[in-house]
Amino acid sequence: MTLTDKSPDQKPMTDVAGPAHPLAVLWRAVTTIWSVPKARIGVVMLGIFILGAVFAPLIAPYDPTANDFGRSEDMTAAHLLGTTAAGQDVLSQIIHGARVSVFVGFVAGLFSTIIAVLIGLSWGYLRNVTADVINFIVNLFLVIPALPLMIVIAAYLQNGGIGMIILVVVITGWAWGARVLRSQTQSLRSRDFVTAAIFSGESSFRIVFREILPNMTSLIVGSFFGAATAAILAEAGLSFLGLGDSTTISWGTMLFWAQNSNALLTGQWILLFAPGLCISLLATSLSLINFGVDGLSNPRLREGAKR
Amino acid sequence: MSATETQAATLLSVQNLSVVYEPTGGEPVHAVSGATFDLGRGDFVGLVGESGSGKSTLGFALTGLSKPPARIGGGSILFNGVDIAGMSHEDLRVQRQGGFAMVLQSGMNALNPVRSIRNHFFDIFAAHGHVGRGDREARAIELVGKVELPAGVLDRFSGELSGGMRQRVSIALALSLEPQLMIFDEPTTALDVLVQHAVMNTIRELQKSEGFTAVLISHDLGMVLEVTERVMVMHNGLIVEDRPAADVLVSPQHPYTRMLLSHYGDPRAEIVEVPGLAARGAKRAPAVSHLKTDFVPVSDEARARAAGTEGVQRREGRAAREAIVVSGVSKVYPPPRRGEKPVRAVNDVSFTLEPGASMALVGASGSGKSTIAKMITGVEHPTSGTITFGDLQVDRIKRRSLKRLHTEVQMVFQDPYSALNPLHTVEYTLTRPIVNFGGLRGRDARRRMLELLETVGLTPVEQFAARLPHQLSGGQRQRVVIARALASDPQVIIADEPVSMLDVSLRAGVLALLDSLRETWGVSMLYITHDLLSARLVTDQIMVLNQGAVVEEGATASVLQNPRDEYTIRLLDAIPHPTVGH
């Protein structure tokens, strides 16, 4: 069913496209994601969180660290979400907390994706002993339960702040993505155009990163959003357990302090509810965007698979 | 098949049928327009056309299998007097028993790998309830018997059957509904040449004995003319010819049909000629140009321009000097499953590809011809024996020297759809080997790239350079693949079935290009194929492989005219030949 090959050798010359400009490629990716309704909701939600994080000092009614308000106040007009046991404004904390979550999510997601790409692709392409060694290491990381490992590392590094949390999340988060990318690399490796690249005298490095990698864009983008979601949840989890720097303001530390002050027993359920809702909404927005990334999978790649 | 006498002689009547593709966000495409024809009971009709002609779309529409974005745009399909064009899915499903069935090209891959063949039959019997519980086993055995398979097949799983057997099973499954109309969509295209022939014979005999009406959709006019009584030729969504097979053969009306017919020939004939490819006599001294002036792709102008550049002068200095010497080469693969014997893909093969010679390596699939190509190009290492190219010991070549080998030995791939990276422009694809092997940079590399495009006849070169593979047709893609193989100025080109994926009308052009490049550039060519006609057209020597061993070799013309080995004769007999028909 090759409708595109209607009149071979006489194709109209009008549809000639020059080499795609990188910005044009990015724009096309954005419009593709936007065209999926679920992903559109995700993009809007994520946009709100990012704007909130960037402009937090302008939006937040008070300084989030100021503790000169009444303690454990209920929701009032002055403090829309009440105040904490230490006398801080909860709404301001929520808005500022978005900064940490968004930052950790993107940076840790980015780093673990980069590691996953580097390891996954070379692991999938190589067929020698190195591949076996990588296989052993990746399996090791996959087998060890992530949360206990995170807790152990975080406890060992002692209150290192955001940098420490990013490091911990990256160390424990790359293996799954590497595994997925490896299997896709293995299937692309046997395609003729890869063999043809060997015949063109290309180095292995170039084959992996110029021939194979661009064909996996949607998988890598998907893997990034997955990793970012995991990172946001992990940050919240570690901070809640008190393993982060408890003086930074993030949704996780808010939960930690709320738990410490028995907020639920004093009827201040909003102290637990608000940061919890924010964490789940941010994670949801990324997952929704991932629906659009599924649809992003390159039509030209599908054309190569047909026949 | 009961009560056929009481019903009208016309089984299917198609009136002014059109099928439209409406892709989301794209222009609607009329794949089929204004199709009008009748099928009588027991007719065997061929539907021929090249890719994109709308033949499969029409076939799907006839059986009510059109799926979005395809939509029946107008007209009617009267099956036994009932219009099925507007029928609902459930009505259609019920219709399939005693109605119509379809066998697909990939039908052999449609079997569920975890259910036995028996279960496939029983599922259909259960779904339609037309075979009583007690009779099912007997009926299944009877059905597989009809497609010439033993009853033991019922206990097997699809993974244990060969491609030909699986396609037979899918035909038997289609038969189990006792259809009045069977549509075969390229039923043998994915099969090996020899198997193709056998399956086609089965279909022909079944049609005669069962008396169902059959439509055979195929790109291969030769095969269709051989097995069917009436032929419809489709071109750009229109039925351009609809006449008895014998008439089509003797006096084709439409120029398109004439063009298709002109591409068939008998490799056994004294002189074989197809349009665009000059005749090759029985005796032919290498390096003498036989190309006639009607061959377009390499224009004289382009040649003159190319001759003025440094690259081609260098080429003339080194027109294939070294031979590939293969001696006593065997390749054994480890057993596919534990407890089985190792697979001997190539068995003690020796030959020499002289500089500037063109040699064909023919055989059915599994004869080891592609394995030999892989070993010559250093992609795989032989288990025993030696391969040398000049001073290079190819059989034990290391990754480091591979680049040196590929400067001189290049490959043209079978499938132009997967041999080009879908994300790279033609310019990038061609520039890479120029940079890697020729050491040219920037403007020099670009000029060389444009020269290559001109050499393979892709003009205007600037426009083609900027294109992505999906903007090219199959024939154009294969030209890019050939241009890439030429980029390193090789001495030897290995062409692995370079035209088997292309439409008939495009094959001659690509073959002529390969042949002329060999003549003008003085490269040696190893042409790997199962198609003896094309081997006859472009090679001087031939080697016939059967199960990894050479069974016959010699000058192409004399081997094909006087084949001695039984296997060669079988290969020759399997070629569909329009003159044999009814």
Coordinates of N, CA, C and O in Angstrom, one line a residue, chain B residues 349-451:
Chain B
V349 N 33.2 -23.6 -1.4 CA 33.0 -22.8 -2.6 C 34.3 -22.2 -3.0 O 35.0 -21.6 -2.2
S350 N 34.7 -22.3 -4.3 CA 35.8 -21.7 -4.8 C 35.5 -20.9 -6.1 O 34.8 -21.5 -6.9
F351 N 36.0 -19.7 -6.2 CA 35.8 -19.0 -7.5 C 36.7 -17.8 -7.5 O 37.2 -17.4 -6.5
T352 N 36.9 -17.3 -8.7 CA 37.7 -16.1 -8.8 C 36.9 -15.0 -9.6 O 36.4 -15.3 -10.6
L353 N 36.8 -13.8 -9.0 CA 36.1 -12.8 -9.7 C 37.2 -11.9 -10.3 O 37.9 -11.2 -9.6
E354 N 37.4 -12.1 -11.6 CA 38.5 -11.4 -12.3 C 38.2 -9.9 -12.4 O 37.1 -9.5 -12.4
P355 N 39.3 -9.1 -12.4 CA 39.1 -7.7 -12.5 C 38.2 -7.3 -13.7 O 38.5 -7.8 -14.9
G356 N 37.2 -6.5 -13.6 CA 36.4 -6.0 -14.7 C 35.3 -7.0 -15.1 O 34.6 -6.7 -16.0
A357 N 35.3 -8.2 -14.5 CA 34.3 -9.2 -14.9 C 33.0 -9.0 -14.2 O 32.9 -8.3 -13.2
S358 N 31.9 -9.6 -14.8 CA 30.6 -9.5 -14.1 C 30.2 -11.0 -14.0 O 30.1 -11.7 -14.9
M359 N 29.9 -11.3 -12.7 CA 29.6 -12.7 -12.5 C 28.3 -12.8 -11.7 O 28.0 -11.9 -10.8
A360 N 27.4 -13.7 -12.0 CA 26.1 -13.9 -11.3 C 26.3 -15.0 -10.3 O 26.9 -16.0 -10.6
L361 N 25.7 -14.8 -9.2 CA 25.6 -15.9 -8.2 C 24.1 -16.1 -8.0 O 23.4 -15.3 -7.4
V362 N 23.6 -17.2 -8.5 CA 22.2 -17.5 -8.4 C 21.9 -18.7 -7.5 O 22.7 -19.6 -7.4
G363 N 20.7 -18.7 -7.0 CA 20.2 -19.7 -6.2 C 18.9 -19.3 -5.5 O 18.6 -18.1 -5.4
A364 N 18.2 -20.3 -5.0 CA 17.0 -19.9 -4.2 C 17.4 -19.4 -2.9 O 18.6 -19.5 -2.5
S365 N 16.4 -19.0 -2.0 CA 16.8 -18.5 -0.7 C 17.3 -19.7 0.1 O 16.8 -20.8 0.0
G366 N 18.3 -19.4 0.9 CA 18.9 -20.5 1.7 C 20.0 -21.2 0.9 O 20.6 -22.2 1.4
S367 N 20.3 -20.7 -0.3 CA 21.4 -21.4 -1.0 C 22.8 -20.9 -0.6 O 23.8 -21.4 -1.1
G368 N 22.8 -19.9 0.2 CA 24.1 -19.4 0.7 C 24.7 -18.3 0.0 O 25.8 -17.9 0.2
K369 N 23.9 -17.7 -1.0 CA 24.5 -16.7 -1.8 C 24.8 -15.4 -1.0 O 25.8 -14.7 -1.2
S370 N 23.8 -15.0 -0.1 CA 24.1 -13.8 0.6 C 25.2 -14.0 1.7 O 25.9 -13.0 2.0
T371 N 25.3 -15.2 2.2 CA 26.4 -15.5 3.1 C 27.7 -15.3 2.4 O 28.7 -14.8 3.0
I372 N 27.8 -15.7 1.2 CA 29.1 -15.5 0.4 C 29.4 -14.0 0.3 O 30.5 -13.6 0.5
A373 N 28.3 -13.2 0.0 CA 28.5 -11.8 -0.1 C 29.0 -11.2 1.2 O 29.9 -10.4 1.2
K374 N 28.5 -11.7 2.3 CA 28.9 -11.2 3.6 C 30.4 -11.5 3.9 O 31.1 -10.7 4.5
M375 N 30.8 -12.7 3.5 CA 32.1 -13.1 3.7 C 33.1 -12.3 2.9 O 34.2 -11.9 3.3
I376 N 32.7 -12.1 1.6 CA 33.6 -11.3 0.7 C 33.8 -9.9 1.2 O 34.9 -9.3 1.1
T377 N 32.8 -9.3 1.8 CA 32.9 -8.0 2.2 C 33.4 -7.9 3.7 O 33.4 -6.8 4.2
G378 N 33.8 -9.0 4.3 CA 34.4 -8.9 5.6 C 33.4 -8.8 6.7 O 33.8 -8.6 7.9
V379 N 32.1 -8.8 6.4 CA 31.1 -8.7 7.5 C 31.1 -9.9 8.3 O 30.9 -9.9 9.5
E380 N 31.3 -11.1 7.7 CA 31.3 -12.3 8.4 C 32.6 -13.1 8.0 O 33.2 -12.8 6.9
H381 N 33.1 -13.9 8.9 CA 34.3 -14.7 8.6 C 34.0 -16.1 8.3 O 33.1 -16.7 8.9
P382 N 34.6 -16.7 7.3 CA 34.4 -18.1 6.9 C 34.9 -19.0 8.0 O 35.8 -18.7 8.7
T383 N 34.3 -20.2 8.1 CA 34.7 -21.2 9.1 C 36.0 -21.8 8.6 O 36.9 -22.1 9.4
S384 N 36.1 -22.0 7.3 CA 37.4 -22.5 6.8 C 37.5 -22.0 5.3 O 36.5 -21.6 4.7
G385 N 38.7 -22.1 4.8 CA 39.0 -21.6 3.5 C 39.5 -20.2 3.5 O 39.6 -19.6 4.6
T386 N 40.0 -19.7 2.4 CA 40.6 -18.4 2.3 C 39.9 -17.5 1.3 O 39.4 -18.0 0.3
I387 N 39.8 -16.2 1.5 CA 39.4 -15.2 0.6 C 40.4 -14.1 0.5 O 40.8 -13.6 1.6
T388 N 40.9 -13.8 -0.7 CA 41.9 -12.8 -0.8 C 41.4 -11.7 -1.8 O 40.8 -12.1 -2.7
F389 N 41.8 -10.5 -1.5 CA 41.6 -9.4 -2.5 C 42.9 -8.6 -2.5 O 43.2 -8.0 -1.5
G390 N 43.6 -8.8 -3.6 CA 44.9 -8.1 -3.7 C 45.8 -8.7 -2.6 O 45.9 -9.9 -2.4
D391 N 46.3 -7.8 -1.7 CA 47.1 -8.3 -0.6 C 46.3 -8.4 0.7 O 46.9 -8.7 1.7
L392 N 45.0 -8.2 0.6 CA 44.2 -8.3 1.8 C 43.7 -9.7 2.0 O 43.2 -10.3 1.1
Q393 N 43.9 -10.2 3.2 CA 43.4 -11.5 3.6 C 42.0 -11.3 4.2 O 41.9 -11.0 5.4
V394 N 41.0 -11.4 3.3 CA 39.7 -11.0 3.8 C 39.1 -11.9 4.8 O 38.3 -11.5 5.7
D395 N 39.4 -13.2 4.7 CA 38.8 -14.2 5.6 C 39.1 -13.9 7.1 O 38.3 -14.4 8.0
R396 N 40.2 -13.3 7.4 CA 40.5 -13.0 8.8 C 40.7 -11.5 9.1 O 41.4 -11.1 9.9
I397 N 39.9 -10.7 8.3 CA 40.1 -9.3 8.4 C 39.7 -8.7 9.8 O 38.7 -9.2 10.4
K398 N 40.4 -7.7 10.2 CA 40.1 -7.1 11.5 C 39.3 -5.8 11.2 O 39.3 -5.3 10.1
R399 N 38.6 -5.4 12.2 CA 37.8 -4.2 12.1 C 38.6 -3.0 11.5 O 38.1 -2.2 10.8
R400 N 39.8 -2.9 11.9 CA 40.7 -1.8 11.5 C 40.9 -1.8 10.0 O 40.8 -0.8 9.3
S401 N 41.1 -3.0 9.4 CA 41.4 -3.0 8.0 C 40.2 -3.1 7.1 O 40.2 -3.0 5.9
L402 N 39.0 -3.2 7.8 CA 37.7 -3.2 7.1 C 37.5 -2.0 6.2 O 37.1 -2.1 5.1
K403 N 38.0 -0.9 6.8 CA 37.8 0.4 6.0 C 38.6 0.3 4.7 O 38.1 0.8 3.7
R404 N 39.8 -0.3 4.8 CA 40.6 -0.4 3.6 C 39.9 -1.3 2.6 O 39.9 -1.0 1.4
L405 N 39.3 -2.4 3.0 CA 38.6 -3.3 2.1 C 37.4 -2.6 1.5 O 37.2 -2.7 0.3
H406 N 36.7 -1.8 2.3 CA 35.5 -1.1 1.8 C 35.8 0.0 0.8 O 34.9 0.5 0.1
T407 N 37.1 0.5 0.8 CA 37.4 1.5 -0.2 C 37.4 0.8 -1.6 O 37.0 1.5 -2.5
E408 N 37.6 -0.5 -1.6 CA 37.7 -1.2 -2.9 C 36.5 -2.1 -3.2 O 36.2 -2.3 -4.3
V409 N 35.9 -2.6 -2.1 CA 34.8 -3.5 -2.3 C 33.5 -2.9 -1.7 O 33.5 -2.6 -0.5
Q410 N 32.5 -2.6 -2.5 CA 31.3 -1.9 -2.0 C 30.1 -2.8 -2.3 O 30.2 -3.7 -3.1
M411 N 29.0 -2.4 -1.7 CA 27.9 -3.3 -1.7 C 26.6 -2.4 -2.1 O 26.4 -1.3 -1.6
V412 N 25.8 -3.0 -2.9 CA 24.5 -2.4 -3.2 C 23.4 -3.4 -2.6 O 23.4 -4.6 -2.8
F413 N 22.6 -2.8 -1.7 CA 21.7 -3.6 -0.9 C 20.4 -3.9 -1.6 O 20.0 -3.3 -2.6
Q414 N 19.8 -5.0 -1.1 CA 18.5 -5.5 -1.7 C 17.4 -4.5 -1.5 O 16.7 -4.2 -2.5
D415 N 17.2 -4.0 -0.3 CA 16.0 -3.3 0.0 C 16.3 -1.8 0.1 O 16.8 -1.3 1.1
P416 N 16.0 -1.0 -0.9 CA 16.3 0.4 -0.9 C 15.5 1.1 0.2 O 15.8 2.2 0.5
Y417 N 14.5 0.5 0.7 CA 13.7 1.1 1.7 C 14.3 1.1 3.1 O 14.1 2.0 3.9
S418 N 15.2 0.1 3.3 CA 15.8 0.1 4.6 C 17.3 0.4 4.5 O 18.0 0.5 5.6
A419 N 17.8 0.5 3.3 CA 19.3 0.8 3.2 C 19.6 2.3 3.3 O 20.8 2.6 3.4
L420 N 18.6 3.1 3.4 CA 18.9 4.5 3.6 C 18.3 5.0 4.9 O 17.2 4.7 5.2
N421 N 19.1 5.7 5.7 CA 18.6 6.2 7.0 C 17.5 7.2 6.7 O 17.7 8.2 6.0
P422 N 16.3 7.0 7.2 CA 15.2 7.8 6.9 C 15.4 9.3 7.3 O 14.6 10.1 6.9
L423 N 16.3 9.5 8.2 CA 16.4 10.9 8.7 C 17.5 11.7 8.1 O 17.7 12.9 8.4
H424 N 18.3 11.1 7.2 CA 19.4 11.8 6.5 C 19.1 12.2 5.1 O 18.5 11.4 4.4
T425 N 19.5 13.4 4.7 CA 19.3 13.7 3.3 C 20.2 13.0 2.4 O 21.2 12.4 2.9
V426 N 19.9 12.9 1.1 CA 20.7 12.3 0.1 C 22.1 12.9 0.2 O 23.1 12.1 0.2
E427 N 22.2 14.2 0.4 CA 23.5 14.8 0.4 C 24.3 14.2 1.6 O 25.5 13.9 1.4
Y428 N 23.7 14.1 2.8 CA 24.5 13.6 3.9 C 24.9 12.2 3.6 O 26.1 11.8 3.8
T429 N 24.0 11.3 3.2 CA 24.3 9.9 2.9 C 25.5 9.8 2.0 O 26.3 8.9 2.2
L430 N 25.5 10.6 0.9 CA 26.6 10.4 -0.1 C 27.9 11.1 0.3 O 28.9 10.7 -0.1
T431 N 27.7 12.2 1.1 CA 28.9 12.9 1.5 C 29.8 12.1 2.5 O 31.0 12.1 2.5
R432 N 29.2 11.3 3.3 CA 29.9 10.6 4.3 C 31.0 9.7 3.7 O 32.2 9.8 4.1
P433 N 30.7 8.8 2.8 CA 31.8 8.0 2.2 C 32.8 8.8 1.5 O 34.0 8.5 1.5
I434 N 32.4 9.9 0.9 CA 33.4 10.8 0.2 C 34.3 11.3 1.2 O 35.6 11.4 1.0
V435 N 33.8 11.8 2.3 CA 34.7 12.3 3.4 C 35.6 11.2 4.0 O 36.8 11.4 4.1
N436 N 35.0 10.1 4.2 CA 35.7 9.0 4.9 C 36.8 8.4 4.0 O 37.9 8.0 4.5
F437 N 36.5 8.2 2.7 CA 37.4 7.4 1.9 C 38.2 8.4 1.0 O 39.4 8.2 0.8
G438 N 37.6 9.4 0.5 CA 38.3 10.3 -0.5 C 39.0 11.4 0.2 O 39.9 12.1 -0.4
G439 N 38.7 11.6 1.5 CA 39.4 12.7 2.2 C 39.1 14.1 1.7 O 39.7 15.1 2.0
L440 N 38.0 14.2 1.0 CA 37.6 15.5 0.5 C 36.8 16.2 1.6 O 36.1 15.6 2.4
R441 N 36.8 17.5 1.6 CA 36.1 18.3 2.6 C 35.3 19.4 1.9 O 35.6 19.8 0.8
G442 N 34.3 19.9 2.6 CA 33.5 21.1 2.2 C 33.1 21.1 0.7 O 32.4 20.2 0.3
R443 N 33.6 22.1 0.0 CA 33.1 22.3 -1.4 C 33.5 21.1 -2.3 O 32.7 20.7 -3.2
D444 N 34.7 20.6 -2.1 CA 35.2 19.5 -3.0 C 34.2 18.3 -2.8 O 33.8 17.7 -3.7
A445 N 33.9 18.0 -1.5 CA 33.1 16.9 -1.2 C 31.7 17.1 -1.9 O 31.1 16.2 -2.4
R446 N 31.2 18.3 -1.8 CA 29.9 18.6 -2.3 C 29.9 18.4 -3.8 O 29.0 17.9 -4.4
R447 N 30.9 18.9 -4.5 CA 31.0 18.8 -5.9 C 31.0 17.3 -6.3 O 30.3 16.9 -7.2
R448 N 31.8 16.5 -5.6 CA 31.9 15.1 -5.9 C 30.5 14.4 -5.7 O 30.1 13.6 -6.5
M449 N 29.8 14.9 -4.6 CA 28.5 14.3 -4.3 C 27.5 14.6 -5.5 O 26.8 13.7 -5.9
L450 N 27.6 15.8 -6.0 CA 26.7 16.2 -7.1 C 27.1 15.4 -8.4 O 26.2 15.0 -9.1
E451 N 28.4 15.2 -8.6 CA 28.8 14.3 -9.7 C 28.2 12.9 -9.6 O 27.7 12.4 -10.6

